[in-house]
PDB file of C-alpha atoms in Angstrom:
ATOM      1  CA  UNK Z 202     -36.100 -11.094 -27.767  1.00 69.00           C
ATOM      2  CA  UNK Z 203     -32.755  -9.371 -27.711  1.00 80.00           C
ATOM      3  CA  UNK Z 204     -29.935 -11.230 -29.366  1.00 91.00           C
ATOM      4  CA  UNK Z 205     -26.411 -10.839 -30.719  1.00 95.00           C
ATOM      5  CA  UNK Z 206     -25.271 -12.738 -33.797  1.00 96.00           C
ATOM      6  CA  UNK Z 207     -21.570 -13.389 -34.217  1.00 97.00           C
ATOM      7  CA  UNK Z 208     -19.697 -14.571 -37.326  1.00 97.00           C
ATOM      8  CA  UNK Z 209     -17.760 -16.563 -38.207  1.00 97.00           C
ATOM      9  CA  UNK Z 210     -17.916 -19.351 -35.651  1.00 96.00           C
ATOM     10  CA  UNK Z 211     -14.399 -20.465 -36.571  1.00 97.00           C
ATOM     11  CA  UNK Z 212     -11.613 -18.562 -38.268  1.00 98.00           C
ATOM     12  CA  UNK Z 213      -8.164 -19.736 -39.282  1.00 98.00           C
ATOM     13  CA  UNK Z 214      -5.504 -17.256 -40.376  1.00 97.00           C
ATOM     14  CA  UNK Z 215      -1.810 -17.420 -41.099  1.00 97.00           C
ATOM     15  CA  UNK Z 216       0.470 -15.792 -38.562  1.00 97.00           C
ATOM     16  CA  UNK Z 217       0.934 -12.155 -39.489  1.00 97.00           C
ATOM     17  CA  UNK Z 218      -2.380 -11.873 -41.321  1.00 97.00           C
ATOM     18  CA  UNK Z 219      -5.394  -9.935 -40.068  1.00 98.00           C
ATOM     19  CA  UNK Z 220      -8.543 -11.364 -38.525  1.00 98.00           C
ATOM     20  CA  UNK Z 221     -11.996  -9.802 -38.473  1.00 98.00           C
ATOM     21  CA  UNK Z 222     -14.945 -10.928 -36.368  1.00 98.00           C
ATOM     22  CA  UNK Z 223     -18.362  -9.388 -36.858  1.00 98.00           C
ATOM     23  CA  UNK Z 224     -21.386  -9.003 -34.596  1.00 98.00           C
ATOM     24  CA  UNK Z 225     -24.899  -7.749 -35.130  1.00 97.00           C
ATOM     25  CA  UNK Z 226     -27.228  -6.771 -32.299  1.00 96.00           C
ATOM     26  CA  UNK Z 227     -30.979  -6.296 -32.147  1.00 94.00           C
ATOM     27  CA  UNK Z 228     -31.649  -4.031 -29.171  1.00 92.00           C
ATOM     28  CA  UNK Z 229     -31.547  -0.367 -30.195  1.00 91.00           C
ATOM     29  CA  UNK Z 230     -31.010   0.603 -26.551  1.00 90.00           C
ATOM     30  CA  UNK Z 231     -27.582  -1.072 -26.506  1.00 92.00           C
ATOM     31  CA  UNK Z 232     -24.842   1.477 -25.990  1.00 92.00           C
ATOM     32  CA  UNK Z 233     -21.837  -0.518 -24.785  1.00 93.00           C
ATOM     33  CA  UNK Z 234     -20.060  -3.212 -26.816  1.00 95.00           C
ATOM     34  CA  UNK Z 235     -17.244  -5.163 -25.140  1.00 96.00           C
ATOM     35  CA  UNK Z 236     -15.088  -7.935 -26.598  1.00 97.00           C
ATOM     36  CA  UNK Z 237     -13.744 -10.825 -24.562  1.00 97.00           C
ATOM     37  CA  UNK Z 238     -10.972 -13.311 -25.203  1.00 98.00           C
ATOM     38  CA  UNK Z 239     -11.205 -16.742 -23.613  1.00 97.00           C
ATOM     39  CA  UNK Z 240      -8.354 -19.200 -23.579  1.00 96.00           C
ATOM     40  CA  UNK Z 241      -9.006 -22.870 -22.971  1.00 93.00           C
ATOM     41  CA  UNK Z 242     -10.103 -23.534 -19.405  1.00 92.00           C
ATOM     42  CA  UNK Z 243      -9.880 -19.869 -18.421  1.00 95.00           C
ATOM     43  CA  UNK Z 244     -12.351 -17.101 -17.714  1.00 96.00           C
ATOM     44  CA  UNK Z 245     -13.350 -14.592 -20.431  1.00 97.00           C
ATOM     45  CA  UNK Z 246     -11.046 -11.571 -20.325  1.00 96.00           C
ATOM     46  CA  UNK Z 247     -12.091  -8.101 -21.464  1.00 95.00           C
ATOM     47  CA  UNK Z 248      -9.742  -7.017 -24.256  1.00 97.00           C
ATOM     48  CA  UNK Z 249     -11.388  -3.922 -25.732  1.00 96.00           C
ATOM     49  CA  UNK Z 250     -14.721  -2.158 -25.678  1.00 94.00           C
ATOM     50  CA  UNK Z 251     -16.526   0.665 -27.420  1.00 93.00           C
ATOM     51  CA  UNK Z 252     -19.393   2.907 -26.435  1.00 91.00           C
ATOM     52  CA  UNK Z 253     -22.091   4.240 -28.710  1.00 83.00           C
ATOM     53  CA  UNK Z 254     -20.699   7.757 -28.896  1.00 80.00           C
ATOM     54  CA  UNK Z 255     -17.534   6.467 -30.610  1.00 80.00           C
ATOM     55  CA  UNK Z 256     -17.162   4.900 -34.066  1.00 89.00           C
ATOM     56  CA  UNK Z 257     -13.755   3.297 -33.679  1.00 93.00           C
ATOM     57  CA  UNK Z 258     -11.285   2.466 -30.936  1.00 93.00           C
ATOM     58  CA  UNK Z 259      -7.814   1.049 -31.228  1.00 95.00           C
ATOM     59  CA  UNK Z 260      -5.406  -0.549 -28.777  1.00 93.00           C
ATOM     60  CA  UNK Z 261      -2.136  -1.669 -30.321  1.00 95.00           C
ATOM     61  CA  UNK Z 262      -2.962  -4.574 -32.665  1.00 97.00           C
ATOM     62  CA  UNK Z 263      -6.664  -4.715 -31.897  1.00 98.00           C
ATOM     63  CA  UNK Z 264      -9.397  -2.328 -32.948  1.00 97.00           C
ATOM     64  CA  UNK Z 265     -13.160  -2.255 -32.740  1.00 97.00           C
ATOM     65  CA  UNK Z 266     -15.550  -0.433 -35.061  1.00 96.00           C
ATOM     66  CA  UNK Z 267     -19.211   0.364 -34.458  1.00 96.00           C
ATOM     67  CA  UNK Z 268     -21.969   1.232 -36.911  1.00 94.00           C
ATOM     68  CA  UNK Z 269     -25.012   2.094 -34.782  1.00 92.00           C
ATOM     69  CA  UNK Z 270     -27.241   2.718 -37.770  1.00 92.00           C
ATOM     70  CA  UNK Z 271     -26.680  -0.800 -39.065  1.00 94.00           C
ATOM     71  CA  UNK Z 272     -26.337  -2.271 -35.545  1.00 95.00           C
ATOM     72  CA  UNK Z 273     -23.001  -3.831 -36.462  1.00 96.00           C
ATOM     73  CA  UNK Z 274     -19.718  -3.900 -34.623  1.00 97.00           C
ATOM     74  CA  UNK Z 275     -16.491  -5.664 -35.472  1.00 98.00           C
ATOM     75  CA  UNK Z 276     -13.201  -6.735 -33.920  1.00 98.00           C
ATOM     76  CA  UNK Z 277     -10.043  -6.373 -36.006  1.00 98.00           C
ATOM     77  CA  UNK Z 278      -6.773  -8.023 -35.049  1.00 98.00           C
ATOM     78  CA  UNK Z 279      -3.746  -7.132 -37.146  1.00 97.00           C
ATOM     79  CA  UNK Z 280      -0.397  -8.934 -37.384  1.00 97.00           C
ATOM     80  CA  UNK Z 281      -1.860 -12.003 -35.692  1.00 97.00           C
ATOM     81  CA  UNK Z 282       0.383 -14.093 -33.463  1.00 97.00           C
ATOM     82  CA  UNK Z 283       0.012 -17.655 -32.140  1.00 96.00           C
ATOM     83  CA  UNK Z 284      -0.965 -16.292 -28.721  1.00 96.00           C
ATOM     84  CA  UNK Z 285      -4.024 -14.673 -30.304  1.00 97.00           C
ATOM     85  CA  UNK Z 286      -5.485 -18.170 -30.726  1.00 98.00           C
ATOM     86  CA  UNK Z 287      -8.545 -18.310 -28.460  1.00 97.00           C
ATOM     87  CA  UNK Z 288     -12.318 -17.959 -28.478  1.00 97.00           C
ATOM     88  CA  UNK Z 289     -13.557 -14.394 -28.829  1.00 98.00           C
ATOM     89  CA  UNK Z 290     -16.966 -13.205 -27.658  1.00 97.00           C
ATOM     90  CA  UNK Z 291     -18.766  -9.989 -28.471  1.00 97.00           C
ATOM     91  CA  UNK Z 292     -21.498  -8.567 -26.268  1.00 96.00           C
ATOM     92  CA  UNK Z 293     -24.029  -5.759 -26.316  1.00 95.00           C
ATOM     93  CA  UNK Z 294     -25.263  -3.963 -23.236  1.00 92.00           C
ATOM     94  CA  UNK Z 295     -27.910  -1.339 -22.549  1.00 85.00           C
ATOM     95  CA  UNK Z 296     -28.352  -0.836 -18.848  1.00 77.00           C
ATOM     96  CA  UNK Z 297     -26.005  -3.232 -17.038  1.00 80.00           C
ATOM     97  CA  UNK Z 298     -27.503  -6.280 -18.750  1.00 86.00           C
ATOM     98  CA  UNK Z 299     -25.334  -8.051 -21.339  1.00 91.00           C
ATOM     99  CA  UNK Z 300     -26.221 -10.246 -24.296  1.00 92.00           C
ATOM    100  CA  UNK Z 301     -23.330 -12.285 -25.678  1.00 94.00           C
ATOM    101  CA  UNK Z 302     -22.626 -13.648 -29.102  1.00 95.00           C
ATOM    102  CA  UNK Z 303     -21.953 -17.362 -29.472  1.00 94.00           C
ATOM    103  CA  UNK Z 304     -18.209 -16.946 -29.930  1.00 95.00           C
ATOM    104  CA  UNK Z 305     -15.551 -17.233 -32.639  1.00 97.00           C
ATOM    105  CA  UNK Z 306     -12.743 -19.736 -32.358  1.00 97.00           C
ATOM    106  CA  UNK Z 307      -9.663 -18.088 -33.855  1.00 98.00           C
ATOM    107  CA  UNK Z 308      -6.715 -20.253 -34.850  1.00 98.00           C
ATOM    108  CA  UNK Z 309      -3.504 -18.575 -35.846  1.00 97.00           C
ATOM    109  CA  UNK Z 310      -1.404 -20.937 -37.915  1.00 95.00           C
ATOM    110  CA  UNK Z 311       2.362 -20.639 -37.586  1.00 89.00           C
TER     111      UNK Z 311
ATOM    112  CA  UNK V 220      -9.036 -10.793 -11.342  1.00 67.00           C
ATOM    113  CA  UNK V 221     -11.280  -7.935 -10.066  1.00 73.00           C
ATOM    114  CA  UNK V 222     -11.495  -9.608  -6.659  1.00 88.00           C
ATOM    115  CA  UNK V 223     -14.005 -12.278  -7.679  1.00 95.00           C
ATOM    116  CA  UNK V 224     -13.882 -15.825  -6.356  1.00 96.00           C
ATOM    117  CA  UNK V 225     -16.184 -18.749  -6.968  1.00 98.00           C
ATOM    118  CA  UNK V 226     -16.695 -21.882  -4.924  1.00 97.00           C
ATOM    119  CA  UNK V 227     -16.558 -24.704  -5.475  1.00 97.00           C
ATOM    120  CA  UNK V 228     -14.436 -24.690  -8.621  1.00 97.00           C
ATOM    121  CA  UNK V 229     -15.484 -28.207  -9.560  1.00 97.00           C
ATOM    122  CA  UNK V 230     -18.449 -30.278  -8.482  1.00 97.00           C
ATOM    123  CA  UNK V 231     -19.966 -33.593  -9.464  1.00 97.00           C
ATOM    124  CA  UNK V 232     -23.458 -34.264  -8.212  1.00 96.00           C
ATOM    125  CA  UNK V 233     -26.315 -36.640  -8.872  1.00 97.00           C
ATOM    126  CA  UNK V 234     -29.579 -35.868 -10.594  1.00 97.00           C
ATOM    127  CA  UNK V 235     -32.198 -34.598  -8.170  1.00 97.00           C
ATOM    128  CA  UNK V 236     -29.819 -33.238  -5.548  1.00 96.00           C
ATOM    129  CA  UNK V 237     -29.704 -29.558  -4.576  1.00 96.00           C
ATOM    130  CA  UNK V 238     -26.568 -27.603  -5.442  1.00 97.00           C
ATOM    131  CA  UNK V 239     -25.469 -24.129  -4.395  1.00 98.00           C
ATOM    132  CA  UNK V 240     -22.686 -22.212  -6.064  1.00 98.00           C
ATOM    133  CA  UNK V 241     -21.157 -19.183  -4.399  1.00 98.00           C
ATOM    134  CA  UNK V 242     -19.743 -16.015  -5.894  1.00 97.00           C
ATOM    135  CA  UNK V 243     -17.813 -13.658  -3.664  1.00 97.00           C
ATOM    136  CA  UNK V 244     -16.477 -10.195  -4.445  1.00 95.00           C
ATOM    137  CA  UNK V 245     -14.247  -8.038  -2.286  1.00 93.00           C
ATOM    138  CA  UNK V 246     -15.057  -4.555  -3.587  1.00 88.00           C
ATOM    139  CA  UNK V 247     -18.777  -3.964  -2.901  1.00 87.00           C
ATOM    140  CA  UNK V 248     -19.871  -3.614  -6.528  1.00 91.00           C
ATOM    141  CA  UNK V 249     -23.599  -3.313  -6.950  1.00 91.00           C
ATOM    142  CA  UNK V 250     -24.180  -5.527 -10.008  1.00 93.00           C
ATOM    143  CA  UNK V 251     -23.475  -9.248  -9.985  1.00 96.00           C
ATOM    144  CA  UNK V 252     -24.366 -11.897 -12.569  1.00 97.00           C
ATOM    145  CA  UNK V 253     -24.551 -15.620 -13.082  1.00 98.00           C
ATOM    146  CA  UNK V 254     -23.948 -17.079 -16.550  1.00 97.00           C
ATOM    147  CA  UNK V 255     -23.696 -20.578 -17.899  1.00 97.00           C
ATOM    148  CA  UNK V 256     -21.394 -21.458 -20.764  1.00 96.00           C
ATOM    149  CA  UNK V 257     -22.099 -24.348 -23.100  1.00 93.00           C
ATOM    150  CA  UNK V 258     -20.527 -25.239 -26.459  1.00 86.00           C
ATOM    151  CA  UNK V 259     -22.308 -23.464 -29.290  1.00 82.00           C
ATOM    152  CA  UNK V 260     -24.262 -21.188 -26.971  1.00 85.00           C
ATOM    153  CA  UNK V 261     -21.695 -18.760 -25.677  1.00 88.00           C
ATOM    154  CA  UNK V 262     -22.474 -17.145 -22.358  1.00 94.00           C
ATOM    155  CA  UNK V 263     -26.111 -17.074 -21.330  1.00 94.00           C
ATOM    156  CA  UNK V 264     -27.420 -15.003 -18.451  1.00 94.00           C
ATOM    157  CA  UNK V 265     -29.190 -16.963 -15.725  1.00 96.00           C
ATOM    158  CA  UNK V 266     -29.917 -14.290 -13.108  1.00 96.00           C
ATOM    159  CA  UNK V 267     -28.442 -11.004 -12.070  1.00 95.00           C
ATOM    160  CA  UNK V 268     -28.564  -8.756  -9.025  1.00 96.00           C
ATOM    161  CA  UNK V 269     -28.542  -4.992  -8.732  1.00 92.00           C
ATOM    162  CA  UNK V 270     -28.312  -4.831  -4.960  1.00 92.00           C
ATOM    163  CA  UNK V 271     -28.931  -6.697  -1.729  1.00 93.00           C
ATOM    164  CA  UNK V 272     -32.173  -8.664  -2.109  1.00 92.00           C
ATOM    165  CA  UNK V 273     -32.659  -7.172  -5.608  1.00 94.00           C
ATOM    166  CA  UNK V 274     -32.477  -9.799  -8.332  1.00 95.00           C
ATOM    167  CA  UNK V 275     -33.935 -10.405 -11.776  1.00 94.00           C
ATOM    168  CA  UNK V 276     -34.158 -13.224 -14.269  1.00 94.00           C
ATOM    169  CA  UNK V 277     -32.017 -13.675 -17.327  1.00 92.00           C
ATOM    170  CA  UNK V 278     -32.676 -15.644 -20.496  1.00 89.00           C
ATOM    171  CA  UNK V 279     -32.197 -19.151 -19.005  1.00 94.00           C
ATOM    172  CA  UNK V 280     -33.510 -18.852 -15.439  1.00 95.00           C
ATOM    173  CA  UNK V 281     -35.771 -21.942 -15.324  1.00 95.00           C
ATOM    174  CA  UNK V 282     -34.530 -24.414 -12.704  1.00 96.00           C
ATOM    175  CA  UNK V 283     -32.330 -21.838 -10.968  1.00 97.00           C
ATOM    176  CA  UNK V 284     -32.813 -19.496  -8.043  1.00 97.00           C
ATOM    177  CA  UNK V 285     -30.512 -16.874  -6.570  1.00 97.00           C
ATOM    178  CA  UNK V 286     -30.068 -14.982  -3.354  1.00 97.00           C
ATOM    179  CA  UNK V 287     -28.078 -11.954  -2.317  1.00 97.00           C
ATOM    180  CA  UNK V 288     -28.260 -11.247   1.406  1.00 95.00           C
ATOM    181  CA  UNK V 289     -24.925  -9.407   1.484  1.00 94.00           C
ATOM    182  CA  UNK V 290     -23.336  -7.117  -1.090  1.00 94.00           C
ATOM    183  CA  UNK V 291     -20.305  -9.361  -1.439  1.00 95.00           C
ATOM    184  CA  UNK V 292     -22.053 -12.710  -1.982  1.00 97.00           C
ATOM    185  CA  UNK V 293     -24.326 -13.904  -4.781  1.00 98.00           C
ATOM    186  CA  UNK V 294     -25.549 -17.484  -4.514  1.00 98.00           C
ATOM    187  CA  UNK V 295     -26.894 -19.628  -7.348  1.00 98.00           C
ATOM    188  CA  UNK V 296     -29.025 -22.628  -6.358  1.00 98.00           C
ATOM    189  CA  UNK V 297     -30.134 -25.561  -8.456  1.00 97.00           C
ATOM    190  CA  UNK V 298     -33.040 -26.876  -6.391  1.00 93.00           C
ATOM    191  CA  UNK V 299     -33.026 -30.294  -8.074  1.00 96.00           C
ATOM    192  CA  UNK V 300     -30.124 -30.708 -10.457  1.00 97.00           C
ATOM    193  CA  UNK V 301     -30.708 -32.220 -13.898  1.00 97.00           C
ATOM    194  CA  UNK V 302     -28.228 -33.472 -16.490  1.00 97.00           C
ATOM    195  CA  UNK V 303     -29.082 -30.487 -18.711  1.00 96.00           C
ATOM    196  CA  UNK V 304     -27.563 -28.254 -16.041  1.00 97.00           C
ATOM    197  CA  UNK V 305     -24.139 -29.769 -16.570  1.00 97.00           C
ATOM    198  CA  UNK V 306     -22.166 -26.707 -17.598  1.00 97.00           C
ATOM    199  CA  UNK V 307     -19.500 -24.207 -16.661  1.00 97.00           C
ATOM    200  CA  UNK V 308     -20.928 -21.440 -14.505  1.00 98.00           C
ATOM    201  CA  UNK V 309     -19.364 -18.011 -14.430  1.00 98.00           C
ATOM    202  CA  UNK V 310     -20.072 -15.249 -11.983  1.00 98.00           C
ATOM    203  CA  UNK V 311     -19.422 -11.678 -13.092  1.00 96.00           C
ATOM    204  CA  UNK V 312     -19.513  -8.169 -11.690  1.00 95.00           C
ATOM    205  CA  UNK V 313     -20.011  -4.773 -13.284  1.00 91.00           C
ATOM    206  CA  UNK V 314     -17.432  -2.217 -12.290  1.00 88.00           C
ATOM    207  CA  UNK V 315     -17.992   1.490 -12.719  1.00 82.00           C
ATOM    208  CA  UNK V 316     -20.718   4.069 -12.509  1.00 72.00           C
ATOM    209  CA  UNK V 317     -23.364   5.548 -14.759  1.00 68.00           C
ATOM    210  CA  UNK V 318     -22.492   5.086 -18.427  1.00 70.00           C
ATOM    211  CA  UNK V 319     -18.898   4.101 -17.714  1.00 75.00           C
ATOM    212  CA  UNK V 320     -18.927   0.458 -16.627  1.00 83.00           C
ATOM    213  CA  UNK V 321     -17.184  -2.795 -17.489  1.00 90.00           C
ATOM    214  CA  UNK V 322     -17.895  -6.433 -16.687  1.00 93.00           C
ATOM    215  CA  UNK V 323     -15.368  -8.862 -15.250  1.00 94.00           C
ATOM    216  CA  UNK V 324     -15.674 -12.593 -14.741  1.00 97.00           C
ATOM    217  CA  UNK V 325     -14.839 -14.969 -11.945  1.00 97.00           C
ATOM    218  CA  UNK V 326     -12.752 -18.127 -12.555  1.00 97.00           C
ATOM    219  CA  UNK V 327     -15.768 -20.363 -13.173  1.00 97.00           C
ATOM    220  CA  UNK V 328     -17.273 -23.494 -11.643  1.00 98.00           C
ATOM    221  CA  UNK V 329     -17.446 -26.695 -13.630  1.00 97.00           C
ATOM    222  CA  UNK V 330     -20.584 -28.604 -12.620  1.00 98.00           C
ATOM    223  CA  UNK V 331     -21.299 -32.146 -13.730  1.00 97.00           C
ATOM    224  CA  UNK V 332     -24.692 -33.679 -13.015  1.00 97.00           C
ATOM    225  CA  UNK V 333     -24.686 -37.472 -13.385  1.00 96.00           C
TER     226      UNK V 333
END
């Protein structure tokens, strides 16, 4: 069936360094790729997304890249700060149905 | 918060009892979803709805049923709760039209089945 693989499952970086989280999807019909940030005990929050007609999108310190041929997309966080510590989820969507990755726990060490 | 509320926010119930969780939205969006979140599994789709009385199964629908009699409410029912259904349940809505849509989550319901 359709699935989304996400790596790594945990990631520790020093404050100020960059973090990269990668996802691979299986459904060729997927055309929308959102990223969510979830803090402990809170709901997932949409932080950035990309659609299949775009290869890269940036919003301040976060960026997402998409390679449709390889079915890969990635989240890049630059100049990490302690408040970036959270669990991040990628997802792939075709027609209003979403498949999520299993999450990456990011720890930013001060 | 995209106008989504969930009730109850916390519930403890015994094995074999029926449980209904409610998701309410204030903005008449067509698509609504129920997910469960468990450690190591991320968010898994249980059921979703694309309109009043229009629902479909997700990847982990066994043991769950849903109903949507009004646009604003999407109910998730565990007919006979089991310990494996202990989880955090999130409702979500899709906002937007055509190819330009985004998904937003409710605050979640923590369900413990003893």
